[in-house]
Amino acid sequence: MAKCDQCGNDYDKAFLVSLGGQTYTFDSFECAIQKLAPICPHCRVRIMGHGVEQGDIIYCCAHCAGQEGANALTDRAP
């Protein structure tokens, strides 16, 4: 069995996620989100969608970005 990198649970249906040159083992999407999803700097919510970006900062939505003064957003959704 594989041990979850977030909660430590040994689980026979664990899966791997590769990100930024590192590989992580998780027993659930919940644990993967808790460990890897960025946090909006305005509202502190975990960003599970594509969000919007300005430079290296990712916001959960245009509203939060605007509240932080971002004015040159990039939305990478097709």
Short mmCIF file of N, CA and C in Angstrom, two decimals:
data_model
loop_
_atom_site.label_atom_id
_atom_site.label_comp_id
_atom_site.label_asym_id
_atom_site.label_seq_id
_atom_site.Cartn_x
_atom_site.Cartn_y
_atom_site.Cartn_z
N MET A 1 0.84 -1.18 0.00
CA MET A 1 0.00 0.00 0.00
C MET A 1 0.89 1.25 0.00
N ALA A 2 0.30 2.35 -0.38
CA ALA A 2 1.04 3.61 -0.46
C ALA A 2 0.53 4.57 0.61
N LYS A 3 1.44 5.32 1.19
CA LYS A 3 1.12 6.25 2.27
C LYS A 3 0.87 7.66 1.71
N CYS A 4 -0.24 8.27 2.11
CA CYS A 4 -0.62 9.60 1.67
C CYS A 4 0.36 10.64 2.24
N ASP A 5 0.85 11.52 1.37
CA ASP A 5 1.78 12.57 1.79
C ASP A 5 1.11 13.66 2.63
N GLN A 6 -0.20 13.73 2.61
CA GLN A 6 -0.91 14.76 3.39
C GLN A 6 -1.35 14.24 4.76
N CYS A 7 -2.04 13.11 4.77
CA CYS A 7 -2.64 12.64 6.03
C CYS A 7 -1.94 11.42 6.63
N GLY A 8 -1.08 10.76 5.83
CA GLY A 8 -0.36 9.60 6.33
C GLY A 8 -1.10 8.28 6.24
N ASN A 9 -2.30 8.28 5.70
CA ASN A 9 -3.08 7.06 5.58
C ASN A 9 -2.45 6.09 4.58
N ASP A 10 -2.37 4.83 4.95
CA ASP A 10 -1.97 3.78 4.01
C ASP A 10 -3.21 3.32 3.27
N TYR A 11 -3.17 3.37 1.93
CA TYR A 11 -4.38 3.10 1.16
C TYR A 11 -4.00 2.35 -0.12
N ASP A 12 -4.73 1.29 -0.42
CA ASP A 12 -4.41 0.49 -1.59
C ASP A 12 -4.83 1.13 -2.92
N LYS A 13 -5.60 2.19 -2.88
CA LYS A 13 -6.03 2.88 -4.09
C LYS A 13 -5.44 4.28 -4.19
N ALA A 14 -4.28 4.49 -3.57
CA ALA A 14 -3.61 5.78 -3.62
C ALA A 14 -3.20 6.10 -5.06
N PHE A 15 -2.99 7.38 -5.34
CA PHE A 15 -2.58 7.80 -6.68
C PHE A 15 -1.45 8.82 -6.56
N LEU A 16 -0.75 9.01 -7.67
CA LEU A 16 0.39 9.91 -7.71
C LEU A 16 0.04 11.18 -8.46
N VAL A 17 0.59 12.30 -8.01
CA VAL A 17 0.46 13.58 -8.70
C VAL A 17 1.87 14.16 -8.84
N SER A 18 2.23 14.53 -10.06
CA SER A 18 3.52 15.18 -10.30
C SER A 18 3.28 16.66 -10.53
N LEU A 19 4.07 17.49 -9.82
CA LEU A 19 3.93 18.93 -9.93
C LEU A 19 5.27 19.58 -9.65
N GLY A 20 5.72 20.41 -10.56
CA GLY A 20 6.95 21.14 -10.34
C GLY A 20 8.16 20.28 -10.09
N GLY A 21 8.23 19.14 -10.77
CA GLY A 21 9.37 18.26 -10.62
C GLY A 21 9.33 17.35 -9.41
N GLN A 22 8.26 17.40 -8.64
CA GLN A 22 8.10 16.51 -7.50
C GLN A 22 6.88 15.62 -7.71
N THR A 23 6.92 14.43 -7.13
CA THR A 23 5.80 13.50 -7.20
C THR A 23 5.28 13.25 -5.80
N TYR A 24 3.96 13.34 -5.64
CA TYR A 24 3.29 13.17 -4.35
C TYR A 24 2.35 11.97 -4.43
N THR A 25 2.10 11.35 -3.30
CA THR A 25 1.15 10.25 -3.18
C THR A 25 -0.02 10.72 -2.33
N PHE A 26 -1.25 10.46 -2.82
CA PHE A 26 -2.45 10.87 -2.08
C PHE A 26 -3.46 9.73 -2.03
N ASP A 27 -4.25 9.73 -0.97
CA ASP A 27 -5.31 8.74 -0.85
C ASP A 27 -6.66 9.31 -1.27
N SER A 28 -6.74 10.63 -1.51
CA SER A 28 -8.00 11.25 -1.92
C SER A 28 -7.71 12.59 -2.61
N PHE A 29 -8.68 13.06 -3.38
CA PHE A 29 -8.55 14.38 -3.99
C PHE A 29 -8.54 15.45 -2.91
N GLU A 30 -9.27 15.24 -1.83
CA GLU A 30 -9.29 16.18 -0.72
C GLU A 30 -7.87 16.44 -0.20
N CYS A 31 -7.09 15.38 0.01
CA CYS A 31 -5.72 15.54 0.50
C CYS A 31 -4.85 16.23 -0.54
N ALA A 32 -5.03 15.89 -1.81
CA ALA A 32 -4.25 16.53 -2.87
C ALA A 32 -4.54 18.03 -2.90
N ILE A 33 -5.79 18.41 -2.78
CA ILE A 33 -6.17 19.82 -2.78
C ILE A 33 -5.55 20.53 -1.58
N GLN A 34 -5.64 19.93 -0.41
CA GLN A 34 -5.10 20.56 0.79
C GLN A 34 -3.59 20.80 0.68
N LYS A 35 -2.89 19.90 0.03
CA LYS A 35 -1.43 20.02 -0.05
C LYS A 35 -0.98 20.89 -1.22
N LEU A 36 -1.68 20.83 -2.35
CA LEU A 36 -1.17 21.43 -3.58
C LEU A 36 -1.91 22.66 -4.09
N ALA A 37 -3.18 22.81 -3.79
CA ALA A 37 -3.94 23.92 -4.37
C ALA A 37 -3.47 25.26 -3.79
N PRO A 38 -3.28 26.25 -4.66
CA PRO A 38 -2.89 27.57 -4.16
C PRO A 38 -4.02 28.20 -3.35
N ILE A 39 -3.68 29.18 -2.54
CA ILE A 39 -4.65 29.88 -1.70
C ILE A 39 -4.79 31.31 -2.22
N CYS A 40 -6.01 31.77 -2.41
CA CYS A 40 -6.27 33.13 -2.85
C CYS A 40 -5.75 34.11 -1.79
N PRO A 41 -4.91 35.07 -2.18
CA PRO A 41 -4.36 35.99 -1.20
C PRO A 41 -5.39 36.96 -0.61
N HIS A 42 -6.56 37.07 -1.25
CA HIS A 42 -7.57 37.98 -0.73
C HIS A 42 -8.54 37.29 0.23
N CYS A 43 -9.19 36.22 -0.22
CA CYS A 43 -10.23 35.58 0.60
C CYS A 43 -9.75 34.31 1.30
N ARG A 44 -8.54 33.87 0.98
CA ARG A 44 -7.91 32.70 1.61
C ARG A 44 -8.56 31.36 1.25
N VAL A 45 -9.38 31.29 0.23
CA VAL A 45 -9.99 30.04 -0.21
C VAL A 45 -8.98 29.26 -1.06
N ARG A 46 -9.04 27.93 -1.00
CA ARG A 46 -8.20 27.09 -1.87
C ARG A 46 -8.74 27.21 -3.30
N ILE A 47 -7.86 27.38 -4.25
CA ILE A 47 -8.25 27.56 -5.65
C ILE A 47 -8.21 26.20 -6.33
N MET A 48 -9.38 25.67 -6.65
CA MET A 48 -9.47 24.36 -7.28
C MET A 48 -9.70 24.46 -8.78
N GLY A 49 -10.06 25.62 -9.27
CA GLY A 49 -10.22 25.84 -10.71
C GLY A 49 -8.99 26.55 -11.25
N HIS A 50 -9.12 27.13 -12.43
CA HIS A 50 -7.97 27.79 -13.05
C HIS A 50 -7.69 29.15 -12.42
N GLY A 51 -8.66 29.81 -11.82
CA GLY A 51 -8.44 31.12 -11.22
C GLY A 51 -8.05 32.15 -12.26
N VAL A 52 -7.59 33.30 -11.80
CA VAL A 52 -7.05 34.34 -12.67
C VAL A 52 -5.69 34.73 -12.11
N GLU A 53 -4.82 35.20 -12.98
CA GLU A 53 -3.44 35.45 -12.57
C GLU A 53 -2.99 36.86 -12.92
N GLN A 54 -2.11 37.38 -12.10
CA GLN A 54 -1.34 38.57 -12.44
C GLN A 54 0.08 38.31 -11.96
N GLY A 55 0.98 38.22 -12.91
CA GLY A 55 2.35 37.85 -12.56
C GLY A 55 2.36 36.45 -11.97
N ASP A 56 2.97 36.31 -10.81
CA ASP A 56 3.05 35.01 -10.14
C ASP A 56 1.94 34.79 -9.12
N ILE A 57 0.99 35.73 -9.04
CA ILE A 57 -0.08 35.64 -8.04
C ILE A 57 -1.33 35.08 -8.69
N ILE A 58 -1.93 34.06 -8.06
CA ILE A 58 -3.17 33.45 -8.55
C ILE A 58 -4.29 33.82 -7.58
N TYR A 59 -5.39 34.33 -8.12
CA TYR A 59 -6.59 34.68 -7.35
C TYR A 59 -7.70 33.72 -7.72
N CYS A 60 -8.65 33.52 -6.83
CA CYS A 60 -9.76 32.61 -7.14
C CYS A 60 -10.71 33.20 -8.17
N CYS A 61 -10.81 34.52 -8.24
CA CYS A 61 -11.75 35.16 -9.17
C CYS A 61 -11.33 36.61 -9.43
N ALA A 62 -11.96 37.22 -10.43
CA ALA A 62 -11.66 38.60 -10.79
C ALA A 62 -12.01 39.57 -9.66
N HIS A 63 -13.07 39.28 -8.92
CA HIS A 63 -13.45 40.16 -7.81
C HIS A 63 -12.33 40.26 -6.78
N CYS A 64 -11.82 39.12 -6.34
CA CYS A 64 -10.74 39.13 -5.34
C CYS A 64 -9.50 39.81 -5.90
N ALA A 65 -9.19 39.55 -7.17
CA ALA A 65 -8.03 40.20 -7.79
C ALA A 65 -8.19 41.71 -7.77
N GLY A 66 -9.37 42.19 -8.13
CA GLY A 66 -9.64 43.62 -8.12
C GLY A 66 -9.52 44.22 -6.74
N GLN A 67 -9.97 43.49 -5.73
CA GLN A 67 -9.88 43.96 -4.35
C GLN A 67 -8.43 44.10 -3.90
N GLU A 68 -7.55 43.34 -4.52
CA GLU A 68 -6.12 43.39 -4.19
C GLU A 68 -5.36 44.37 -5.09
N GLY A 69 -6.07 45.05 -5.99
CA GLY A 69 -5.46 46.04 -6.87
C GLY A 69 -4.91 45.51 -8.18
N ALA A 70 -5.16 44.26 -8.49
CA ALA A 70 -4.69 43.70 -9.75
C ALA A 70 -5.45 44.34 -10.90
N ASN A 71 -4.74 44.74 -11.94
CA ASN A 71 -5.40 45.39 -13.07
C ASN A 71 -4.91 44.88 -14.43
N ALA A 72 -4.14 43.82 -14.43
CA ALA A 72 -3.63 43.24 -15.69
C ALA A 72 -3.74 41.72 -15.59
N LEU A 73 -4.97 41.22 -15.44
CA LEU A 73 -5.20 39.80 -15.19
C LEU A 73 -5.04 38.95 -16.44
N THR A 74 -4.62 37.72 -16.22
CA THR A 74 -4.55 36.71 -17.27
C THR A 74 -5.47 35.58 -16.88
N ASP A 75 -6.35 35.19 -17.81
CA ASP A 75 -7.24 34.05 -17.61
C ASP A 75 -6.86 33.01 -18.63
N ARG A 76 -6.36 31.86 -18.18
CA ARG A 76 -5.84 30.86 -19.12
C ARG A 76 -6.89 29.84 -19.55
N ALA A 77 -8.13 30.06 -19.17
CA ALA A 77 -9.20 29.14 -19.61
C ALA A 77 -9.41 29.33 -21.11
N PRO A 78 -9.70 28.26 -21.84
CA PRO A 78 -9.89 28.37 -23.29
C PRO A 78 -11.15 29.16 -23.62
#
